[in-house]
Coordinates of C-alpha atoms in Angstrom, one line a residue:
Chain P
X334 CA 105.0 92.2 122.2
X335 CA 107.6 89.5 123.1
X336 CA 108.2 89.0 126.9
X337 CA 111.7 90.4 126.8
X338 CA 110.2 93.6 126.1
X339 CA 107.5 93.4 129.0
X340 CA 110.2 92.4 131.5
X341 CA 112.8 94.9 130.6
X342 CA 110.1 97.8 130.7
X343 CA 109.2 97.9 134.2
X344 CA 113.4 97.4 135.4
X345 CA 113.6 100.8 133.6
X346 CA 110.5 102.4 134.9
X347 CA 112.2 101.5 138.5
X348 CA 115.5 102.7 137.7
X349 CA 114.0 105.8 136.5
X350 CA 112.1 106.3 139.4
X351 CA 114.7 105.9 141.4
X352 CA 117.1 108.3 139.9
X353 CA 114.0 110.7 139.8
X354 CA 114.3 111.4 144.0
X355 CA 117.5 110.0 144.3
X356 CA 119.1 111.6 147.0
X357 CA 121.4 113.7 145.3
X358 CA 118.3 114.7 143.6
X359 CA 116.7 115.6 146.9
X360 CA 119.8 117.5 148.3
X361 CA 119.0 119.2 145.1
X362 CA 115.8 120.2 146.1
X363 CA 116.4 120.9 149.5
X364 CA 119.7 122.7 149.3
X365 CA 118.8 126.4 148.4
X366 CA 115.7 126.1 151.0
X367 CA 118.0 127.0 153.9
X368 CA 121.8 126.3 153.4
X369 CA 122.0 127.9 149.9
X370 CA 119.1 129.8 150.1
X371 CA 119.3 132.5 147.1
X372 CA 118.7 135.3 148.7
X373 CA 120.4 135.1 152.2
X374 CA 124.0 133.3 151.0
X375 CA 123.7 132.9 147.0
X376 CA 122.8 136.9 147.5
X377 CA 121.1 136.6 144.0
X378 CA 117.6 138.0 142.8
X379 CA 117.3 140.8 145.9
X380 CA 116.2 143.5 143.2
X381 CA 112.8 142.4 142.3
X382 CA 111.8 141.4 145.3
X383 CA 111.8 143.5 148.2
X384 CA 109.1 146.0 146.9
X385 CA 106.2 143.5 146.6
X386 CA 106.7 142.5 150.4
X387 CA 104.1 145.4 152.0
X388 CA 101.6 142.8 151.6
X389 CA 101.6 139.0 151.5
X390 CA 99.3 138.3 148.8
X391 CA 101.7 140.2 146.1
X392 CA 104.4 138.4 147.5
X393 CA 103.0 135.1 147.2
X394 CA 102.0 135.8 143.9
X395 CA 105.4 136.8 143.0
X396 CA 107.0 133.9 144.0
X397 CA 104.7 131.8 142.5
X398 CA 106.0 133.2 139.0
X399 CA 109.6 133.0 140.1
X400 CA 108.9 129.2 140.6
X401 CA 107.5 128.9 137.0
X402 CA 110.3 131.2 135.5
X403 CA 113.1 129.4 137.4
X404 CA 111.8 125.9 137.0
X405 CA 111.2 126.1 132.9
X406 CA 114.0 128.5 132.5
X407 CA 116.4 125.9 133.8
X408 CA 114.9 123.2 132.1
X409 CA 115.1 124.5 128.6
X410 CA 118.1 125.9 128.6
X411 CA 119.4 122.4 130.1
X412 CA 117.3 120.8 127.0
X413 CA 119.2 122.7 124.3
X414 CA 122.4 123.2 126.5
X415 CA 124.7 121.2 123.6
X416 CA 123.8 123.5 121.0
X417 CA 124.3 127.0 122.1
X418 CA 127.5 128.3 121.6
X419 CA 129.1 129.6 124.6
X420 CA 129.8 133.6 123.1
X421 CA 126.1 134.0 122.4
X422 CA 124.6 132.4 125.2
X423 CA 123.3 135.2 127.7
X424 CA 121.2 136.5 124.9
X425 CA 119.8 133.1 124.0
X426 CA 119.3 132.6 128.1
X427 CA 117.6 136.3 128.2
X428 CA 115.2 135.3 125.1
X429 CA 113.9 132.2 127.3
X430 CA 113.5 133.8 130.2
X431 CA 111.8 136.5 128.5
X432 CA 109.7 134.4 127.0
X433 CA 108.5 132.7 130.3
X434 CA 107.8 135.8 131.7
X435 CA 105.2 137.3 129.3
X436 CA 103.9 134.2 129.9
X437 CA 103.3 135.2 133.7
X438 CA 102.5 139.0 132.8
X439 CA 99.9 137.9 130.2
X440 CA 98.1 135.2 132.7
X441 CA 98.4 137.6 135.5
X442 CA 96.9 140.3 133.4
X443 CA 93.8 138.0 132.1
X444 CA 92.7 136.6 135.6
X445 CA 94.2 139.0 138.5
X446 CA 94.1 142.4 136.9
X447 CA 94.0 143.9 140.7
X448 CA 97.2 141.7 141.9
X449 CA 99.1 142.7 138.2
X450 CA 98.8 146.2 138.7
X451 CA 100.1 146.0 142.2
X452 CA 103.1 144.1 141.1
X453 CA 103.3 146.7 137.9
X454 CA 106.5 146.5 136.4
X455 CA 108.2 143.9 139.1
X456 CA 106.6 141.3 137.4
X457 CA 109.1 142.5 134.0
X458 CA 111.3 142.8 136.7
X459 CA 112.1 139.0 137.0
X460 CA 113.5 138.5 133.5
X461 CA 116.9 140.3 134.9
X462 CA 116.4 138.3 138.5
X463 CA 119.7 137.6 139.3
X464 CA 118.3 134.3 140.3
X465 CA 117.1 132.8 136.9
X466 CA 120.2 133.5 135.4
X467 CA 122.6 132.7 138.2
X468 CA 121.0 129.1 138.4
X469 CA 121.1 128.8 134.1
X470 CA 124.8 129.3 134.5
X471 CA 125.4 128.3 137.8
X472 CA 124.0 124.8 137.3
X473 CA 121.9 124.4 133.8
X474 CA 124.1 124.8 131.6
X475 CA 125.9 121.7 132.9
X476 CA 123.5 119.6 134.1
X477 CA 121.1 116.9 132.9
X478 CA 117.6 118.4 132.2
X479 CA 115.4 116.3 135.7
X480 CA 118.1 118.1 138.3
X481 CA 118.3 121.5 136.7
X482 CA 113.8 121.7 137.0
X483 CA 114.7 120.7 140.4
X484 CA 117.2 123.2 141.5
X485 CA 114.8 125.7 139.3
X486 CA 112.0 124.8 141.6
X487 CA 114.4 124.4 144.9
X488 CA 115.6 128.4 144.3
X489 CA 111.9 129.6 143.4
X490 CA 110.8 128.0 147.0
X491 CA 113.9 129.5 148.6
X492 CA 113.2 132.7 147.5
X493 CA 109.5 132.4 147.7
X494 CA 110.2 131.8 151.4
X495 CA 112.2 134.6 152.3
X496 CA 109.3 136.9 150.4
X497 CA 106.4 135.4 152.5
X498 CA 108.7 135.7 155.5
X499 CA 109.4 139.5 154.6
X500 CA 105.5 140.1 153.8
X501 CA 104.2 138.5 156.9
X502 CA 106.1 140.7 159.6
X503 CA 105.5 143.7 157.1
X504 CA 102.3 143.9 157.1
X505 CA 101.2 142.7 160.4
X506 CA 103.0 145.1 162.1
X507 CA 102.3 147.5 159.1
X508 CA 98.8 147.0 158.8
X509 CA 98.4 144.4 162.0
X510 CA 96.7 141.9 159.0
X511 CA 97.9 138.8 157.2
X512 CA 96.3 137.9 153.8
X513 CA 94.0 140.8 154.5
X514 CA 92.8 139.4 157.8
X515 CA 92.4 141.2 160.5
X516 CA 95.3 140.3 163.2
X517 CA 95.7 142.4 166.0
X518 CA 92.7 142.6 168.1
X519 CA 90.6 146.1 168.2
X520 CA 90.6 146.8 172.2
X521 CA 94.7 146.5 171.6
X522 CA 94.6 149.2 169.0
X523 CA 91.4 150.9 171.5
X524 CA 94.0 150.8 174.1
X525 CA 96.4 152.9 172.3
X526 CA 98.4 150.5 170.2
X527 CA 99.5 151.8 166.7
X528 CA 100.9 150.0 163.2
X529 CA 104.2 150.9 162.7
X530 CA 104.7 153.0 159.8
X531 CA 107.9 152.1 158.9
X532 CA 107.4 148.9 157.7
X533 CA 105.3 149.7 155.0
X534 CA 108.4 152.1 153.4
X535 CA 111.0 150.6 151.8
X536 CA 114.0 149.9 154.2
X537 CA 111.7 148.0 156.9
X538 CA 112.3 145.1 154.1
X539 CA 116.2 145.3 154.1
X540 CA 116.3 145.9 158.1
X541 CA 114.5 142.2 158.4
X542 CA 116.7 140.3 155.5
X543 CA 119.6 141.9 157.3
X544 CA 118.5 140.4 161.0
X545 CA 117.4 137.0 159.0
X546 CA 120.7 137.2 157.8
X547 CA 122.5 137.6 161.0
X548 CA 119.9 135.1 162.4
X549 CA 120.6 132.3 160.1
X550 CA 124.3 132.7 160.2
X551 CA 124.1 132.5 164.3
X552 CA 122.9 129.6 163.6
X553 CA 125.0 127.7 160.8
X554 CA 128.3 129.3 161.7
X555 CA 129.4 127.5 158.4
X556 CA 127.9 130.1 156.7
X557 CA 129.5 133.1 158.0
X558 CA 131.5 135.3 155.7
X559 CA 130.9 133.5 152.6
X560 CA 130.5 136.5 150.7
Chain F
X1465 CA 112.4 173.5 131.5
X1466 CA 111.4 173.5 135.4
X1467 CA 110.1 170.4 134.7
X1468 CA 112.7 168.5 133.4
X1469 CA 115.4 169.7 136.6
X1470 CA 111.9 168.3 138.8
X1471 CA 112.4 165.2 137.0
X1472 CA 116.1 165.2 136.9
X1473 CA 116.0 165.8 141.1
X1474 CA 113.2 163.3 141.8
X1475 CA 115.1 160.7 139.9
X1476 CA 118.1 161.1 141.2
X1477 CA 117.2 161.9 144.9
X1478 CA 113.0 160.7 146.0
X1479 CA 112.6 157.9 143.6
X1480 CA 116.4 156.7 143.8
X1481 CA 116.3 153.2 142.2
X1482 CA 118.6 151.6 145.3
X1483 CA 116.4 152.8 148.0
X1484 CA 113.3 153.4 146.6
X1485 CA 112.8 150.4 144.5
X1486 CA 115.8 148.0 145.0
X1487 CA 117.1 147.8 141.5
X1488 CA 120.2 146.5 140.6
X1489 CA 120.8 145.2 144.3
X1490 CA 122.5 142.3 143.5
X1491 CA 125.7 144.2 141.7
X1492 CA 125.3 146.7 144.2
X1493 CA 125.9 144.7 147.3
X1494 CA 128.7 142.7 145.5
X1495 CA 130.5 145.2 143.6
X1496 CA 130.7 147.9 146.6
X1497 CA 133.3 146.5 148.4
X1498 CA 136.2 149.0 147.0
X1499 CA 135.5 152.5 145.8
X1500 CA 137.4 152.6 142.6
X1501 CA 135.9 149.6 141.0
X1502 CA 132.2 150.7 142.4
X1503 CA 133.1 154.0 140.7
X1504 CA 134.1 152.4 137.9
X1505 CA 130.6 150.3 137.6
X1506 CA 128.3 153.0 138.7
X1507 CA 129.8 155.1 135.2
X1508 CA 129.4 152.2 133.0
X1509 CA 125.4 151.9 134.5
X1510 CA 124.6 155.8 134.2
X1511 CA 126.4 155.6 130.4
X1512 CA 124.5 152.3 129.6
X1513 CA 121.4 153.8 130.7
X1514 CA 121.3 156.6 128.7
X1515 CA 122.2 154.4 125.3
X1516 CA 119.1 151.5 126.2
X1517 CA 116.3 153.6 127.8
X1518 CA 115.9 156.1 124.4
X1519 CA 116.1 153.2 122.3
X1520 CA 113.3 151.3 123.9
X1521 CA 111.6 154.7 123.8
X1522 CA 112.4 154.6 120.0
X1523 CA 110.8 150.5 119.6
X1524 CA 108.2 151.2 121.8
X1525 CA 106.4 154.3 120.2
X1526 CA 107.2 153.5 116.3
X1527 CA 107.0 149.6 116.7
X1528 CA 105.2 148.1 119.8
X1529 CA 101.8 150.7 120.9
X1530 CA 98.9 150.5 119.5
X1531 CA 98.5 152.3 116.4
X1532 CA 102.8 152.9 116.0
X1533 CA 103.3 150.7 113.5
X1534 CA 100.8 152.9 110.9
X1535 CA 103.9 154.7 109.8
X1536 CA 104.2 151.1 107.7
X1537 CA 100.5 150.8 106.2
X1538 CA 97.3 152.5 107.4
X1539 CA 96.0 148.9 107.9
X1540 CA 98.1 148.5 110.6
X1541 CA 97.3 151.1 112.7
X1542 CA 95.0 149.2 115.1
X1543 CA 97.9 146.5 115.6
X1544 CA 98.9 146.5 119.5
X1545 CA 102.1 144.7 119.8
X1546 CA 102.9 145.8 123.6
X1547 CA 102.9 142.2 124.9
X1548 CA 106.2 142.2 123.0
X1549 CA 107.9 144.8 125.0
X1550 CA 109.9 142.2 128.1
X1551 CA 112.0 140.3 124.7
X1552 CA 112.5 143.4 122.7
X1553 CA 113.3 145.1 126.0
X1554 CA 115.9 143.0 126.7
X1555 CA 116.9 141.9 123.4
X1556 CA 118.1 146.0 123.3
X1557 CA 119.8 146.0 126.5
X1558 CA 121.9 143.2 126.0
X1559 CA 122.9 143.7 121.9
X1560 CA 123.4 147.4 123.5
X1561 CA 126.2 145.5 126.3
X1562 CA 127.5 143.5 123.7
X1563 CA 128.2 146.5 121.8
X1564 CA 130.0 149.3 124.1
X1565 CA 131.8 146.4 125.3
X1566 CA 133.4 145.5 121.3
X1567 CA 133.6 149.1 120.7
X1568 CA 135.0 149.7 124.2
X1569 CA 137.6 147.5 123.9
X1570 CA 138.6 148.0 120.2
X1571 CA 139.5 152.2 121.0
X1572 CA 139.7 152.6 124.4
X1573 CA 141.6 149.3 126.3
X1574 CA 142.3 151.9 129.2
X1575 CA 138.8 152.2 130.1
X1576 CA 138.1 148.5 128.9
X1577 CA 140.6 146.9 131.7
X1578 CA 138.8 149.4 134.5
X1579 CA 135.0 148.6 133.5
X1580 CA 135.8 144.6 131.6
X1581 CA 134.5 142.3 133.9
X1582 CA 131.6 144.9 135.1
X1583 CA 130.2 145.8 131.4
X1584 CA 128.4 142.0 130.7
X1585 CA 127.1 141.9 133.7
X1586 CA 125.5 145.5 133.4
X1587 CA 122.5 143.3 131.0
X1588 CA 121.3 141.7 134.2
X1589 CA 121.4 145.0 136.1
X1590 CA 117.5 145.1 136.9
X1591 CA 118.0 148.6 137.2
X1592 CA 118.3 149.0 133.6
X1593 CA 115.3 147.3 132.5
X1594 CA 113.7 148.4 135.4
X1595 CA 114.4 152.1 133.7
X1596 CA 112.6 150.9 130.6
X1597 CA 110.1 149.7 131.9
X1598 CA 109.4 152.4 134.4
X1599 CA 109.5 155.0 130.9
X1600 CA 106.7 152.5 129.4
X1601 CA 104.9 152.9 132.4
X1602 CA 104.4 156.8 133.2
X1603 CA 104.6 157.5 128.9
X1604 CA 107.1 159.7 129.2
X1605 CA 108.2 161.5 126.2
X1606 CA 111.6 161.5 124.2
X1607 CA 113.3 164.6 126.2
X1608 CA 111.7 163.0 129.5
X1609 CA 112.9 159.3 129.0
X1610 CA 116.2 161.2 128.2
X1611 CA 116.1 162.9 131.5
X1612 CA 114.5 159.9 133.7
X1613 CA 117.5 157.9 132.1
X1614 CA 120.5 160.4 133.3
X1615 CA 118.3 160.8 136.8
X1616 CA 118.5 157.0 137.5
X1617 CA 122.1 156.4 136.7
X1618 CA 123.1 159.3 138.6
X1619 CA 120.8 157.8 141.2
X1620 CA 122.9 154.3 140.8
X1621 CA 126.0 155.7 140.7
X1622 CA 125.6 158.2 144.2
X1623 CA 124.2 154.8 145.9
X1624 CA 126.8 152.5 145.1
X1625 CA 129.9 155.1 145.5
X1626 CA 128.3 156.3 149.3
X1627 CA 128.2 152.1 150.3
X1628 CA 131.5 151.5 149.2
X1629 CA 132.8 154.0 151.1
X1630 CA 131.1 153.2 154.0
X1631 CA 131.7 149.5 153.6
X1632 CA 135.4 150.3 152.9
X1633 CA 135.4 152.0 157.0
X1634 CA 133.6 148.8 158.1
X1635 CA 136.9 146.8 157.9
X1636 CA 137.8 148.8 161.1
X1637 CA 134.6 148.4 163.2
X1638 CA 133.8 145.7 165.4
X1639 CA 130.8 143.8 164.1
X1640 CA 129.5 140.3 165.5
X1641 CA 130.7 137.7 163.3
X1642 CA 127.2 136.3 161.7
X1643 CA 126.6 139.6 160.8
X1644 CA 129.4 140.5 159.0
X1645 CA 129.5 141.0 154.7
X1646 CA 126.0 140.7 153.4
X1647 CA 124.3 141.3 157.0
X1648 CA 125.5 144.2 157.8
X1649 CA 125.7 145.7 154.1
X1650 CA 121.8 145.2 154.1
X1651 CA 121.4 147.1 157.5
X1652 CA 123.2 149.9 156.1
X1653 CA 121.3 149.9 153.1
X1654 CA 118.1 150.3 155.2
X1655 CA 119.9 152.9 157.2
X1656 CA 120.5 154.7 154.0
X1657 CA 117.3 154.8 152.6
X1658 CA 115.3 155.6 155.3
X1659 CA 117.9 159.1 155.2
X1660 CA 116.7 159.3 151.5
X1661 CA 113.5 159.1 152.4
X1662 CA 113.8 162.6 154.2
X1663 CA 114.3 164.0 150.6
X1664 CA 110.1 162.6 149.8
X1665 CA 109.4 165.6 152.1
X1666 CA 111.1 168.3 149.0
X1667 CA 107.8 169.2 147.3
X1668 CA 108.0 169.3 143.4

């Protein structure tokens, strides 16, 4: 090897690595966490959510395959972005995502049978998460293949987060465990203290997005009425 | 016959796919800010509906279970393609958009200016898929699926009508700022459901 080629190597490893966390990168990253979280201002990907929050292990499962989904999803379809034509594209998107789904359902299925049949048909549910394909048209479809894994991975945490958040006040006030663990004390429950029987039915999940909501947009006033 | 109407009412009212099972949230929270065009949506969904769920009934049971492809060879009887079912699934739903939309607009460009922009966007309705997949779950039979299929666009259609018109008296009322649009439309939501959930007490 001549020593042009040694010395120009590592001055592209270095500008690689620095456009890898760039900060625009990082904004990236960060950005749907709290100021464009997915759920709470994107309002994307609320359908296959809400109904695995009684519990925070489902949940966290959940998002876990959201994060693969959205990640991959957005970085193939950013790797052959060029060569699908535009008409066609939401089936081409669909058949990815699709795709990277069974993937999930199959794995799920092999080593957490219980946690699979729990989920049950949510899991096929995130193949029409408005999520994946709001981000593939949103962002991959026009952007280089490193930033769209990152705004893949970015929205999978954002959403993730809003899940656990959901499944942690559902079931400790619905069961008064987290993770299974027992949380509220037996001499509260000996002294007549009771779970709360409404937050393992459906609309105890929309009641606390709805005052998340309102929380985070006390709080960033920038974000009121954006939708 | 009893049955079916059981099924048709339990669909529609106990296992309503808004407030029951939050499909299809994301048009329904962003298309129900004016009755006419949530009127307009909520059709296209209940007509959609019952076009994809009989047809994934149809792949299903002579392509994807175990044992439906021996209508081909005897030697493929023990074949279990069910693993399959997510891409044909939604290979169906969307080639079934695509469809209505082209023959939509080629004979009727009334209805094709009220329902355009809502009928592509129908393909990512999870409750359509959901719908499927629901049918794959409890087996239900042709004249079921048909029935579950009606039930849950019905279902879709009565939610998203009853928000828009409730979102449409909102402009009026005095709501604190950060809660208004997506806040409050997720309150009422949960308001909603937990009066549907008064109809789990109708015994079936």
């Amino acid at each position: 090897m001549s020593t042009d080629a040694t010395t120009e190597a590592p001055v592209k490893v270095e500008k690689k690595r620095e456009a890898l966390f760039s900060k625009k990168n990082v904004q990236t990253l960060r950005d749907p966490l709290d100021d464009n979280n997915p759920i709470t201002v994107q309002v994307l990907g609320i359908c296959s959510a809400l109904a695995v929050t009684v519990q925070v292990k489902p949940a966290l499962i959940m998002s876990l395959g959201v994060i693969f989904v959205t990640s991959f999803s957005n970085l193939i379809i950013s790797l052959i972005r060029k060569s699908i034509p535009t008409r066609i594209r939401i089936i081409v998107q669909l058949i990815v995502v699709a795709m990277l789904v069974t993937i999930v359902d199959q794995v799920l299925k092999a080593y957490m049978f219980d946690v699979s049949k729990k989920l049950a048909v949510f899991v096929g549910l995130i193949i029409t998460n408005c999520i994946v394909m709001g981000r593939l048209e949103a962002f991959a479809l026009s952007q280089k293949p490193w930033p769209a894994f990152l705004d893949g991975i970015g929205n999978g945490v954002g959403y993730g987060l809003i899940l656990i958040v959901v499944a942690i006040f559902r079931e400790f006030f619905g069961a008064g465990t987290i993770m299974g663990i027992q949380f509220v004390p037996q001499w509260l429950y000996d002294i007549g203290y009771v779970n709360n029987g409404l937050m393992v039915l459906p609309p105890a999940a929309l009641f606390i997005i709805g005052i998340y909501i309102w929380w985070q947009r006390s709080r960033n006033t920038k974000l009121v009425n954006v939708s | 016959m009893q049955h079916l109407l059981n099924l048709l009412i339990k669909s529609i009212f106990v296992e309503n796919v808004i407030f029951a099972f939050f499909l299809g949230m994301c048009s329904y929270l962003a298309v129900s800010k004016k009755i006419k065009t949530a009127f307009g949506l909520g059709l296209a969904v209940i007509f959609v509906m019952l076009l994809t769920t009989p047809l994934n009934y149809f792949i299903l049971t002579y392509m994807l279970k175990e044992g439906a492809l021996s209508w081909v060879h005897p030697s493929l009887a023990t074949v279990d393609l069910t693993f399959l079912a997510f891409i044909l699934f939604i290979s169906t739903i969307a080639g079934a958009v695509q469809l209505v939309e082209m023959v939509v607009e080629k004979f009727m460009p009334a209805l094709y200016t009220s329902l355009g922009i809502f009928l592509p966007l129908i393909t990512v309705n999870c409750s359509i898929l959901g719908t499927s997949l629901f049918m794959q779950e409890r087996e239900y039979n042709f004249t079921e699926t048909g029935v579950f299929s009606l039930g849950a666009g019905i279902g879709f259609f009565l939610a998203i009508v009853l928000l828009a018109a409730i979102r449409e008296r909102l402009r009026y009322s005095n709501i604190p700022e950060p809660l208004q649009g997506l806040g409050i439309a997720m309150i009422i939501t949960a308001l909603m459901g937990m009066a549907f959930l008064s109809f789990s007490g109708i015994k079936l």
